[in-house]
Coordinates of C-alpha atoms in Angstrom, one line a residue:
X1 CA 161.1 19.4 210.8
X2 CA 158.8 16.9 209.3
X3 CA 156.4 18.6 207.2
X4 CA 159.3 21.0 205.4
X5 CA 161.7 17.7 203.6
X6 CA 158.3 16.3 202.4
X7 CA 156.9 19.2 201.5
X8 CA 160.4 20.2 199.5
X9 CA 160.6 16.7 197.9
X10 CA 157.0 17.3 196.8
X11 CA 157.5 20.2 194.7
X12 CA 160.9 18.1 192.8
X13 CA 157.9 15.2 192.0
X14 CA 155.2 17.7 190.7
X15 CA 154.4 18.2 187.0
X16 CA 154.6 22.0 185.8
X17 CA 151.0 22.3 186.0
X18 CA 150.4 19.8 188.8
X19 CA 148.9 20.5 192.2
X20 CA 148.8 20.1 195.5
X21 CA 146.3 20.2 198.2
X22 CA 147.3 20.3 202.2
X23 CA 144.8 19.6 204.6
X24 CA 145.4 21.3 207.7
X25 CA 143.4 22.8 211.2
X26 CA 143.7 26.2 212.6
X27 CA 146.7 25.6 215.0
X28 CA 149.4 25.5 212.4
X29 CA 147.8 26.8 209.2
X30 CA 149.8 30.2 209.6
X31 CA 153.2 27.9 210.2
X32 CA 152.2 25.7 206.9
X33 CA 151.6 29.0 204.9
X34 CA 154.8 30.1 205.8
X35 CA 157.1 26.9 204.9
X36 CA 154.9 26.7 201.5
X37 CA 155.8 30.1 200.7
X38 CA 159.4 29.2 201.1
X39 CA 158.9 26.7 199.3
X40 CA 156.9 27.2 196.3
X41 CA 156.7 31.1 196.2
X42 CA 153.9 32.9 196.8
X43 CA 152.8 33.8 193.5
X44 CA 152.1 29.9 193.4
X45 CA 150.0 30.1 196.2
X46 CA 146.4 29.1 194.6
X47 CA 144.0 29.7 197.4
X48 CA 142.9 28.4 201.1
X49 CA 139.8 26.2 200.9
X50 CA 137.3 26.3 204.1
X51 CA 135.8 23.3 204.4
X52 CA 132.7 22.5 206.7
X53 CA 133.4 19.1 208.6
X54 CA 130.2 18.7 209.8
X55 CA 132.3 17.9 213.3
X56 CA 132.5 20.4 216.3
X57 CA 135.9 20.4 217.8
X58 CA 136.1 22.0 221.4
X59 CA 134.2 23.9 223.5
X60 CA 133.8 25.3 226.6
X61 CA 134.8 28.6 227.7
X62 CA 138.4 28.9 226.5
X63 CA 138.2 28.0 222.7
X64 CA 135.5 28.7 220.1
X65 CA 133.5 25.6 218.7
X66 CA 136.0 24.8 215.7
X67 CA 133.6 23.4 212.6
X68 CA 135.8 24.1 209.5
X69 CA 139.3 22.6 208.4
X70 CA 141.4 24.1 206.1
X71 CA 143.1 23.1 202.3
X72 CA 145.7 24.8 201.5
X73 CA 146.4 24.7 197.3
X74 CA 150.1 25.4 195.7
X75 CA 150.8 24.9 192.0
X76 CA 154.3 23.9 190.7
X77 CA 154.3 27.0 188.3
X78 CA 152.7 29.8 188.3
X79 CA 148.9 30.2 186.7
X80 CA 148.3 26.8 186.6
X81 CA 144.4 26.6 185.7
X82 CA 141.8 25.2 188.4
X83 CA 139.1 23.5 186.7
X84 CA 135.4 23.9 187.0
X85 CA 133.2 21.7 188.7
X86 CA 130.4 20.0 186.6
X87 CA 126.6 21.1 188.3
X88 CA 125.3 19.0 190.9
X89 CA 121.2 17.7 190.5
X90 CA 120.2 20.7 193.0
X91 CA 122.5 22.9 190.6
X92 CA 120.4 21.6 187.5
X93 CA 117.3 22.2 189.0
X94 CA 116.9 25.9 187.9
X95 CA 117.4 25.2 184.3
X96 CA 113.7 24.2 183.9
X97 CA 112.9 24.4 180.3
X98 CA 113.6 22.0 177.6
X99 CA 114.0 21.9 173.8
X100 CA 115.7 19.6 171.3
X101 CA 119.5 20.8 172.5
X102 CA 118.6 19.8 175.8
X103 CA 117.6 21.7 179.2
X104 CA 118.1 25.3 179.9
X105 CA 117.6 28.3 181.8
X106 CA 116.5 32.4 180.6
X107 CA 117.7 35.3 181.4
X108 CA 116.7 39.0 180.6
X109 CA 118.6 40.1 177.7
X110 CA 118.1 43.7 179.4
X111 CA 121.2 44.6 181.8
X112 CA 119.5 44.3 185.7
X113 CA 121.6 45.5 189.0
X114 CA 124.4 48.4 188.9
X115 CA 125.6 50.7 185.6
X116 CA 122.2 49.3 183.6
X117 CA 121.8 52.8 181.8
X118 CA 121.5 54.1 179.0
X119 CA 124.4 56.9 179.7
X120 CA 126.4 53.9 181.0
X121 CA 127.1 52.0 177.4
X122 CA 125.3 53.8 174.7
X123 CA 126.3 51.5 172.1
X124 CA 124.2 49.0 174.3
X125 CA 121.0 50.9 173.7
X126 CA 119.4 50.0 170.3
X127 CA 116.2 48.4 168.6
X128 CA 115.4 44.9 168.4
X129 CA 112.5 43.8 166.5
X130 CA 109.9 41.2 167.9
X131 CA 108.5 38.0 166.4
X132 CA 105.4 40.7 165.2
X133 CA 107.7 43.2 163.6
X134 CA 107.9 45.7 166.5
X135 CA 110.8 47.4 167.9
X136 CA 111.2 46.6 171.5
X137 CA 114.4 48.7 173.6
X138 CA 115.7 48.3 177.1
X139 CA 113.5 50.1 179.3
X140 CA 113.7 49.1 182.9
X141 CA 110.3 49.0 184.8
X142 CA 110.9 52.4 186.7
X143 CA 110.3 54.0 183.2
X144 CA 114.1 55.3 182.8
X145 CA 116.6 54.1 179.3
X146 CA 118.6 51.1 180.4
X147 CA 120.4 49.2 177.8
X148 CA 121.0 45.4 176.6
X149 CA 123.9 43.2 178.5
X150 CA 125.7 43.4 175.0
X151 CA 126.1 44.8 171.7
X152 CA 124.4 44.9 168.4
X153 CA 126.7 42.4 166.9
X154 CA 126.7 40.3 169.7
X155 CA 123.2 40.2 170.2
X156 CA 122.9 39.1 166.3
X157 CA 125.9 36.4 166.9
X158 CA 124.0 34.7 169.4
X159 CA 120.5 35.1 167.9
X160 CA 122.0 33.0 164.7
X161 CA 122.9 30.4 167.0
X162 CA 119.7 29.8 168.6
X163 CA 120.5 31.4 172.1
X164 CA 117.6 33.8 172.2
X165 CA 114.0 33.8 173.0
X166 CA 111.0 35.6 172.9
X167 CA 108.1 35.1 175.5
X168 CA 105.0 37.6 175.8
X169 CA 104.2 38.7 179.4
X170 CA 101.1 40.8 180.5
X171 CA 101.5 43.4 182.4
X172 CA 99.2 46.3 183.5
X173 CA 96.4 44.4 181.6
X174 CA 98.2 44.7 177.9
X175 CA 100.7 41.9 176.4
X176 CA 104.0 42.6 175.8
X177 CA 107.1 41.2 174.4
X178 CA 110.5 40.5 176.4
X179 CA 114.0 39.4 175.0
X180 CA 115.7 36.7 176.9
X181 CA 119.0 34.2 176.6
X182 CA 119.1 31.0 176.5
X183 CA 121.7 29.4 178.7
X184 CA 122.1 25.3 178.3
X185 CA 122.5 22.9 180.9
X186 CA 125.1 20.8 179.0
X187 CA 128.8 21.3 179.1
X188 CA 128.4 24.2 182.2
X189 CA 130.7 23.7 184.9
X190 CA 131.0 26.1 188.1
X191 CA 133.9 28.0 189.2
X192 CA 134.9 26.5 192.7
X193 CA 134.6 29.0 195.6
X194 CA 137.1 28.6 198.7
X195 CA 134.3 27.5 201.2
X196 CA 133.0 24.4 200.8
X197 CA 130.2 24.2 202.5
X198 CA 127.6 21.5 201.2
X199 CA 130.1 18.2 200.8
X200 CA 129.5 15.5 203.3
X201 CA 131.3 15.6 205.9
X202 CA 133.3 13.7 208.5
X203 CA 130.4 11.9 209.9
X204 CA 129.2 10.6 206.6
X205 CA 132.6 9.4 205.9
X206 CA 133.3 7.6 209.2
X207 CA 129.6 5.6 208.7
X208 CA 130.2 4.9 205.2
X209 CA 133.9 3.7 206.1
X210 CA 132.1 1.4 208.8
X211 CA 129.8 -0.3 206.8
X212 CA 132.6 -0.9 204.3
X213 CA 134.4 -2.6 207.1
X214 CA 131.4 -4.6 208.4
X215 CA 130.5 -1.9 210.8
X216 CA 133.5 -2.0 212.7
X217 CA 135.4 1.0 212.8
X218 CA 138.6 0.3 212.2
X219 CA 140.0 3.9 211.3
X220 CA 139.4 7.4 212.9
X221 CA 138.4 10.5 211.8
X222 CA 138.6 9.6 207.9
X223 CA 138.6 12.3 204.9
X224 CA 135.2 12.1 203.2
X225 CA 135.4 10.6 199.6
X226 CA 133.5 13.4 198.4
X227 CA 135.9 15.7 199.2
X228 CA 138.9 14.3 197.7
X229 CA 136.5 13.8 194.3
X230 CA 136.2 17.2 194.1
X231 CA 139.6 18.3 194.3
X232 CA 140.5 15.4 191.5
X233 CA 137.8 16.8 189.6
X234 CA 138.9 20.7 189.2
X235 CA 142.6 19.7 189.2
X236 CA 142.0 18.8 185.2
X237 CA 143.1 15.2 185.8
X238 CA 143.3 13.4 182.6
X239 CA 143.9 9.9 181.0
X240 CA 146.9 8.1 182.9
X241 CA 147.7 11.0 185.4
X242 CA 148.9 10.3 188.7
X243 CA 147.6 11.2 192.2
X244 CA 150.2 11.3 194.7
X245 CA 149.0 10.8 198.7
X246 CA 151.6 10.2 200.7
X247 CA 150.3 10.4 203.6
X248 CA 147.7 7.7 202.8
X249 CA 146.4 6.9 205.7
X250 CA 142.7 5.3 205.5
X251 CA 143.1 5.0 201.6
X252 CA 140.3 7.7 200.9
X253 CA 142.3 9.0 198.1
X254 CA 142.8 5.9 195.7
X255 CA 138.6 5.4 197.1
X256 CA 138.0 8.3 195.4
X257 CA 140.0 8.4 192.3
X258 CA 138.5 4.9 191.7
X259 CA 134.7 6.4 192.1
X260 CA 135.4 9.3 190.0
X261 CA 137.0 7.2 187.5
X262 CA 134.2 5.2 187.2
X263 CA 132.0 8.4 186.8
X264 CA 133.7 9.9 183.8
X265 CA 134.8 7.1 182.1
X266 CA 138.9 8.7 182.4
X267 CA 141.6 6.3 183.7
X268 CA 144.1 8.4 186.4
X269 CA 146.3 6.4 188.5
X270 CA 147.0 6.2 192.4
X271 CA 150.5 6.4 194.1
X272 CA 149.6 5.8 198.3
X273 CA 152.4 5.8 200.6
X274 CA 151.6 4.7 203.9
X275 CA 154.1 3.7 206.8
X276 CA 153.4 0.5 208.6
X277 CA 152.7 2.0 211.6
X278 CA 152.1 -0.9 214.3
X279 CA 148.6 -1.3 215.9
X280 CA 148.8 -1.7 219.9
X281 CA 145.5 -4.1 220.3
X282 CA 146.0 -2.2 224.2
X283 CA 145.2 1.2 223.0
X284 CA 141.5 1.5 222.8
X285 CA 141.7 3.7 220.0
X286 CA 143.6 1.0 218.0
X287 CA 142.1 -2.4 219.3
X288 CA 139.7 -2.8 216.4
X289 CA 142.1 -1.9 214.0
X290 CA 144.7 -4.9 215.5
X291 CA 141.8 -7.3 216.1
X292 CA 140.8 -6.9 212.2
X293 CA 144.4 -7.2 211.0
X294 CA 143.8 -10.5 213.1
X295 CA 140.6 -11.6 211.5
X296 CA 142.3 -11.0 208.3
X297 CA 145.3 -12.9 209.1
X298 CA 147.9 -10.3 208.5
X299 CA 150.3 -7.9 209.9
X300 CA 149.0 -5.4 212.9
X301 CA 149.6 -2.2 211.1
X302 CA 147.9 0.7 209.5
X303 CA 149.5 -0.1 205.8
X304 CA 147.7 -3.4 206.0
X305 CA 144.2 -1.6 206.6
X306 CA 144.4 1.0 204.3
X307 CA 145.1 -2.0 201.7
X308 CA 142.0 -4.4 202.9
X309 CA 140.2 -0.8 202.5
X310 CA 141.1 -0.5 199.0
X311 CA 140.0 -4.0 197.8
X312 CA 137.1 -3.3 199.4
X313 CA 136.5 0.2 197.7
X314 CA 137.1 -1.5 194.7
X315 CA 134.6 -4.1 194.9
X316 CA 132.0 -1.6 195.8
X317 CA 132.7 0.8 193.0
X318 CA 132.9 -1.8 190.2
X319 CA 128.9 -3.3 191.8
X320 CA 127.9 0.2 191.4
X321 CA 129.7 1.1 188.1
X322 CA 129.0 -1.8 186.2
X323 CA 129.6 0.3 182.7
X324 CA 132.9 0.7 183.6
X325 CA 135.6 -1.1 182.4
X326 CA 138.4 0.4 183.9
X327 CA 141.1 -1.4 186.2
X328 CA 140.5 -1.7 189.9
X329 CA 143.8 -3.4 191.0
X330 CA 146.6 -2.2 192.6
X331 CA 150.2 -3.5 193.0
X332 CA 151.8 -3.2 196.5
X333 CA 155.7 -2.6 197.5
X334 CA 157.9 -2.9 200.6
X335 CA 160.8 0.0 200.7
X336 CA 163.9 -2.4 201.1
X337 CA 167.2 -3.1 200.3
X338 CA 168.5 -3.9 197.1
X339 CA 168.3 -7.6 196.1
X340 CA 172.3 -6.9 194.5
X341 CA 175.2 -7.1 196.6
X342 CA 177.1 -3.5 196.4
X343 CA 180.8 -3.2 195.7
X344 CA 182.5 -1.2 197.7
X345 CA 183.9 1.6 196.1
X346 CA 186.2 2.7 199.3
X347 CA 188.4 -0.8 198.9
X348 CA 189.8 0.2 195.8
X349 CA 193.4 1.2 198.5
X350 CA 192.3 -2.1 200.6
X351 CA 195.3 -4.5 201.1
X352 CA 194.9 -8.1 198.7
X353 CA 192.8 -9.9 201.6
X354 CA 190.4 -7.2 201.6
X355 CA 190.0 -7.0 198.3
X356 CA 189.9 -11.4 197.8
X357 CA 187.3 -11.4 200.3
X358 CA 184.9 -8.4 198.4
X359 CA 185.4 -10.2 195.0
X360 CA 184.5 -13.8 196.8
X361 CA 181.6 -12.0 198.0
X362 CA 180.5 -10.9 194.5
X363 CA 180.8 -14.5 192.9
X364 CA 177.2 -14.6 194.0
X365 CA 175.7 -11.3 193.9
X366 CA 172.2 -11.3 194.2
X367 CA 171.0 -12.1 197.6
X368 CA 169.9 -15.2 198.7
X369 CA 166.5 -13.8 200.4
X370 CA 165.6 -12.6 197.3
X371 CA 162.3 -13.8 195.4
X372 CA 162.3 -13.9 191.7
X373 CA 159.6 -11.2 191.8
X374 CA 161.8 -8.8 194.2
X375 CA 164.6 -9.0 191.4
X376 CA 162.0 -8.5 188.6
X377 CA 160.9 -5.3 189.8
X378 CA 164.3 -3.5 190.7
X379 CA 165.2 -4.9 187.4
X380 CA 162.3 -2.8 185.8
X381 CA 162.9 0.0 187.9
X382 CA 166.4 0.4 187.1
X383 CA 165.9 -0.4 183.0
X384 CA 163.1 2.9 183.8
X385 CA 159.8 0.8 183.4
X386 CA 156.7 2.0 185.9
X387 CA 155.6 0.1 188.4
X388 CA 152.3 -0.3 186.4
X389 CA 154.3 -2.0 183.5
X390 CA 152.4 -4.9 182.3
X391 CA 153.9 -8.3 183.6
X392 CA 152.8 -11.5 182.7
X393 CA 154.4 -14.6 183.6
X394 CA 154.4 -17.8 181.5
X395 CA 156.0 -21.1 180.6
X396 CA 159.1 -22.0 178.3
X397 CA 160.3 -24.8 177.5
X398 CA 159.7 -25.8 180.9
X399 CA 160.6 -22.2 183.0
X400 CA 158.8 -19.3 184.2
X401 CA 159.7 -16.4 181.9
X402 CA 158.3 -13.0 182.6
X403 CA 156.7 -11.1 179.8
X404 CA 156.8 -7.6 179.7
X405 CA 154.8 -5.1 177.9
X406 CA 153.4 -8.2 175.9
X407 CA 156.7 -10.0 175.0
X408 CA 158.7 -6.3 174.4
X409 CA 161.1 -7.6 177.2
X410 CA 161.6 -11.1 178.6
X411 CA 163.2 -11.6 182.3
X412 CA 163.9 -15.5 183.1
X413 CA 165.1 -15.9 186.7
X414 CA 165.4 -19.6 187.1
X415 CA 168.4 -21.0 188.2
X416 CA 169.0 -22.8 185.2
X417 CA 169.3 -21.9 181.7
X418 CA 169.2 -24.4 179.1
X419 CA 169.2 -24.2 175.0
X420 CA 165.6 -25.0 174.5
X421 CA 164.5 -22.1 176.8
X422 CA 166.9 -20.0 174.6
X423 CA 165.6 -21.0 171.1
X424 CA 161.8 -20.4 172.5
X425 CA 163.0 -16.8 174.0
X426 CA 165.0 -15.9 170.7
X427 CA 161.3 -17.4 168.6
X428 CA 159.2 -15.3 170.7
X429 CA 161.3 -12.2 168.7
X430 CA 161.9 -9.7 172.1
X431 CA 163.4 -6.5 172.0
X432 CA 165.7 -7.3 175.2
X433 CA 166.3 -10.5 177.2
X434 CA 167.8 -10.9 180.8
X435 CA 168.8 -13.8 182.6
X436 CA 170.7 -14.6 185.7
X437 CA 174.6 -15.2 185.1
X438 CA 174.3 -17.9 187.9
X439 CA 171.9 -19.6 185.8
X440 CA 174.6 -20.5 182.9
X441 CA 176.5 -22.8 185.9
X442 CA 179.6 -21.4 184.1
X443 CA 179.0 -22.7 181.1
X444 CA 180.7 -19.9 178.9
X445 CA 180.0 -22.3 176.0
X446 CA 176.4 -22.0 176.7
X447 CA 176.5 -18.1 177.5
X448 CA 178.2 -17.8 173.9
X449 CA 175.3 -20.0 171.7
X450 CA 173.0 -17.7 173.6
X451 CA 174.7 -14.5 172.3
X452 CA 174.9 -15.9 168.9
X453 CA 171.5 -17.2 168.9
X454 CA 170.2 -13.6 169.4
X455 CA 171.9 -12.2 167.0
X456 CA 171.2 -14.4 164.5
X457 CA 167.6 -13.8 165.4
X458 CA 167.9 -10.1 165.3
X459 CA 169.6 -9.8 162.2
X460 CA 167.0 -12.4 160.1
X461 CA 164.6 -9.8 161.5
X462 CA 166.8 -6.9 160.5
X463 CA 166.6 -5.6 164.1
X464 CA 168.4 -6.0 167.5
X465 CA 167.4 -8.3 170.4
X466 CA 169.6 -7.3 173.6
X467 CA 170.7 -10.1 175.4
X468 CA 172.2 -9.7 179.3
X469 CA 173.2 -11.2 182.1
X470 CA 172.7 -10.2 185.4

C-alpha cells in the first residue's frame, strides 16, 4: 500500500532512459520485485545489486548473520545503457608502464585459456615479423600451434596506431622475441558487477556523518556517500540532469551528487523530498536529533536535519574542491495550499446569496497569509518556470521587483503600483510583467497608462512585452 502509488508515480516522472535504484533488505525484496514487475515490466528490470554493509544484522540460532543489502535497478524503457565506472587507484596500479600517451598495461598478443588453437581459428595463425626481421607465430609453451587473439588486419590496424610492443625474454638460456598489446590507462572505465563488495560501508558513513555533525549523532543507520556516487556515476548523468530521492532521509543523496559534481567538473541537480517527521526528544533513538534541532533553533523534525546536513555537506565539499566552481545552494519548499482563493465551480445553480457571498470573497483573492515570495513561486510554477529559475530581487522606483531569468520576466508584488515604477519596468524592456490587481487601488485610469505604456514600449522595440494582473 505504500511503496506501490510511489513507486507508480515514479515511473510517470522518469525520463525514457532514466533510472531508478531501490534499496531494500532480504525480508521484502521478493514482494518489491514483484510490484516493480507490475509496474515497469520485466524486460526493464536492469539487475539486483549486492551490496556489503560492513554491518551484521542478527544472530543467534534462528537467523543467519545478514551482511549484505540489496539494490534493486528498473529503467523507464527498455535497454537503457548502464555506464562504466572510471578505475579506482588500486585499479590503476597494474598498468605499470609509462610512455608519452600515458600509463599502460601488456598483454600477450598470443590467445591464452580455452579454444587458443590453431584448428580453433585458422585465419588467426599467421607470421609476424620482429623488430630483427624474423618471423615469430603463436606457439604456446607446451610446443602445440596456438594462434593470435585476432586477425591479420587487425593485428596491422592496431600496430599503425601504436598499440603493440615488442619485448625480448630469455628463456631456456636463448633470447627471444614476444608480441604484446598495449592497453592505456586513460579513458578505461569498468563494467559494474552486481556485488559490490569493496565501497565503504555503513560504519564509515555513520562516523563520517558524526563528525559532520560535531560528533553527535544525530541520524541512524545512514547510506554511505560512496555508494550513492557510484550509482550517479554509471547512470550517465550529465550537465543539468536531475536526481530524484524522495525518500530523503539523512540527505546522503544531494551529499553525494555535490561530491561527485565537484569531482568531474558536471553540474546535475538534486530534487530531496523529505516529510517533516517530528522528533520525540523522549525516544532515546531521537533525543539527539530534537536536542540539535534545539541548538539550531528550529523545528523538531527530520526535514530540518537533513537540511542543516546539506549546508554542511556543502561547506565541506567546496574546502575540499576548491577548483570547483559549481553551485552549492539549494532552495527549500513547504507543500501547501495555494496562495489564490478558488472559485467554486459547484455554485454555478447556487441561489443569488450564495453566489454574492463567493464573488465578495473573490474581491480580494490572494490570501492574506501569503508572503510575497509564496506568490512568486506558484506564479512561476504555474507560467512553467523550475524551481531553479534565477530570481533576483531589486529596487524600482522605490519597490521591490523580482527579476527573472535576468530581467526576461518582472513580478512586482507590492501593494501599490505607481507610474514611475511602470516607466522603470517598461525601460528595463521585459518580455512579461505581472503585478497585483489590488495594487492599482482601482485605479482603472492607472491600469490603462500601464497597458499603453507597454505597448508603446514593445512596438518601439518591434516586439511584445505582456503585461498582467493577478
Amino acid at each position: 500500500n505504500m511503496m506501490y502509488p510511489r513507486l507508480y508515480l515514479a515511473k510517470n516522472l522518469l525520463r525514457d532512459d532514466g533510472l531508478i535504484f531501490i534499496s531494500i533488505d532480504e525480508t521484502e525484496i521478493h514482494n518489491l520485485r514483484a510490484i516493480c514487475n507490475d509496474i515497469f515490466g520485466e524486460e526493464c528490470f536492469v539487475g539486483c545489486i549486492s551490496r556489503v554493509t560492513g554491518t551484521p544484522t542478527g544472530g543467534g540460532n534462528k537467523a543467519l548473520v545478514g551482511e549484505i543489502d540489496y539494490i534493486l535497478v528498473y529503467s523507464r524503457l527498455p535497454d537503457v545503457r548502464i555506464e562504466g565506472i572510471n578505475f579506482s587507484k588500486e585499479d590503476a596500479r597494474i598498468y605499470d608502464k609509462e610512455d608519452e600517451r600515458g600509463k599502460y598495461l601488456t598483454r600477450p598478443l598470443r590467445r591464452t585459456g580455452g579454444e587458443d588453437r590453431r584448428e580453433d581459428r585458422p585465419s588467426m595463425f599467421y607470421p609476424i615479423t620482429a623488430p630483427d626481421g624474423t618471423k615469430i607465430f603463436p606457439i604456446a609453451p607446451a610446443g602445440y600451434e596456438s594462434r593470435w587473439i585476432c586477425g591479420i588486419e587487425r593485428f596491422k590496424e592496431m600496430e599503425r596506431d601504436g598499440l603493440i610492443e615488442w619485448m625480448k625474454i630469455k628463456k631456456n638460456g636463448t633470447e627471444k622475441w614476444q608480441v604484446y598489446q598495449k592497453f592505456y590507462l586513460e579513458g578505461r572505465v569498468k563494467q559494474p558487477s552486481n556485488f559490490w563488495a569493496k565501497l565503504e560501508g555503513n560504519k564509515k558513513a555513520t562516523r563520517d556523518l558524526r563528525a559532520l555533525f560535531d560528533g553527535e549523532k544525530v541520524f541512524s543507520f545512514p547510506k554511505p556517500v560512496g555508494l550513492i556516487q557510484q550509482i550517479i556515476q554509471i547512470s550517465d548523468l550529465r550537465e543539468g540532469d536531475i536526481v530524484l530521492d524522495f525518500f530523503a532521509g539523512s540527505g546522503t543523496t544531494a551529499h553525494a551528487l555535490m561530491k561527485q559534481n565537484s569531482e568531474d567538473g558536471v553540474r546535475r541537480k538534486y530534487i530531496l523530498v523529505q516529510l517533516p517527521e517530528p522528533l520525540d526528544p523522549n525516544d532515546k533513538e531521537q533525543t539527539i536529533g530534537a536536542k540539535f534541532c534545539d541548538k539550531l533553533g528550529v523545528p523538531r523534525n527530520i526535514a530540518e536535519l537533513t537540511k542543516e546536513r546539506l549546508r554542511r555537506a556543502a561547506k565541506q565539499v567546496m574546502n575540499n574542491s576548491l577548483e570547483y566552481h559549481g553551485d552549492f545552494g539549494f532552495r527549500t519548499f513547504k507543500l501547501y495550499r495555494s496562495n489564490f482563493k478558488v472559485w467554486d465551480g459547484n455554485l454555478a445553480d447556487a441561489d443569488e446569496q450564495t453566489l454574492q457571498r463567493q464573488l465578495e470573497r473573490h474581491v480580494e483573492h490572494v490570501s492574506e497569509e501569503s508572503s510575497q515570495e509564496d506568490i512568486l513561486y506558484e506564479l512561476l510554477l504555474k507560467a512553467g518556470f523550475p524551481l531553479t529559475t534565477k530570481v533576483e530581487a531589486i529596487e524600482m522606483a522605490g519597490k521591490q521587483v523580482f527579476s527573472i531569468e535576468h530581467g526576461a520576466m518582472l513580478i512586482c508584488l507590492e501593494d501599490e503600483v505607481t507610474p514611475e515604477l511602470i516607466d522603470a519596468m517598461a525601460e528595463a524592456d521585459p518580455l512579461q510583467v505581472i503585478c497585483l490587481d489590488r495594487a492599482f487601488a482601482g485605479n482603472d485610469q492607472l491600469k490603462a497608462n500601464a497597458v499603453q505604456t507597454f505597448k508603446v514600449r514593445a512596438s518601439s522595440k518591434e516586439s511584445e512585452i505582456v503585461f498582467m494582473t493577478v
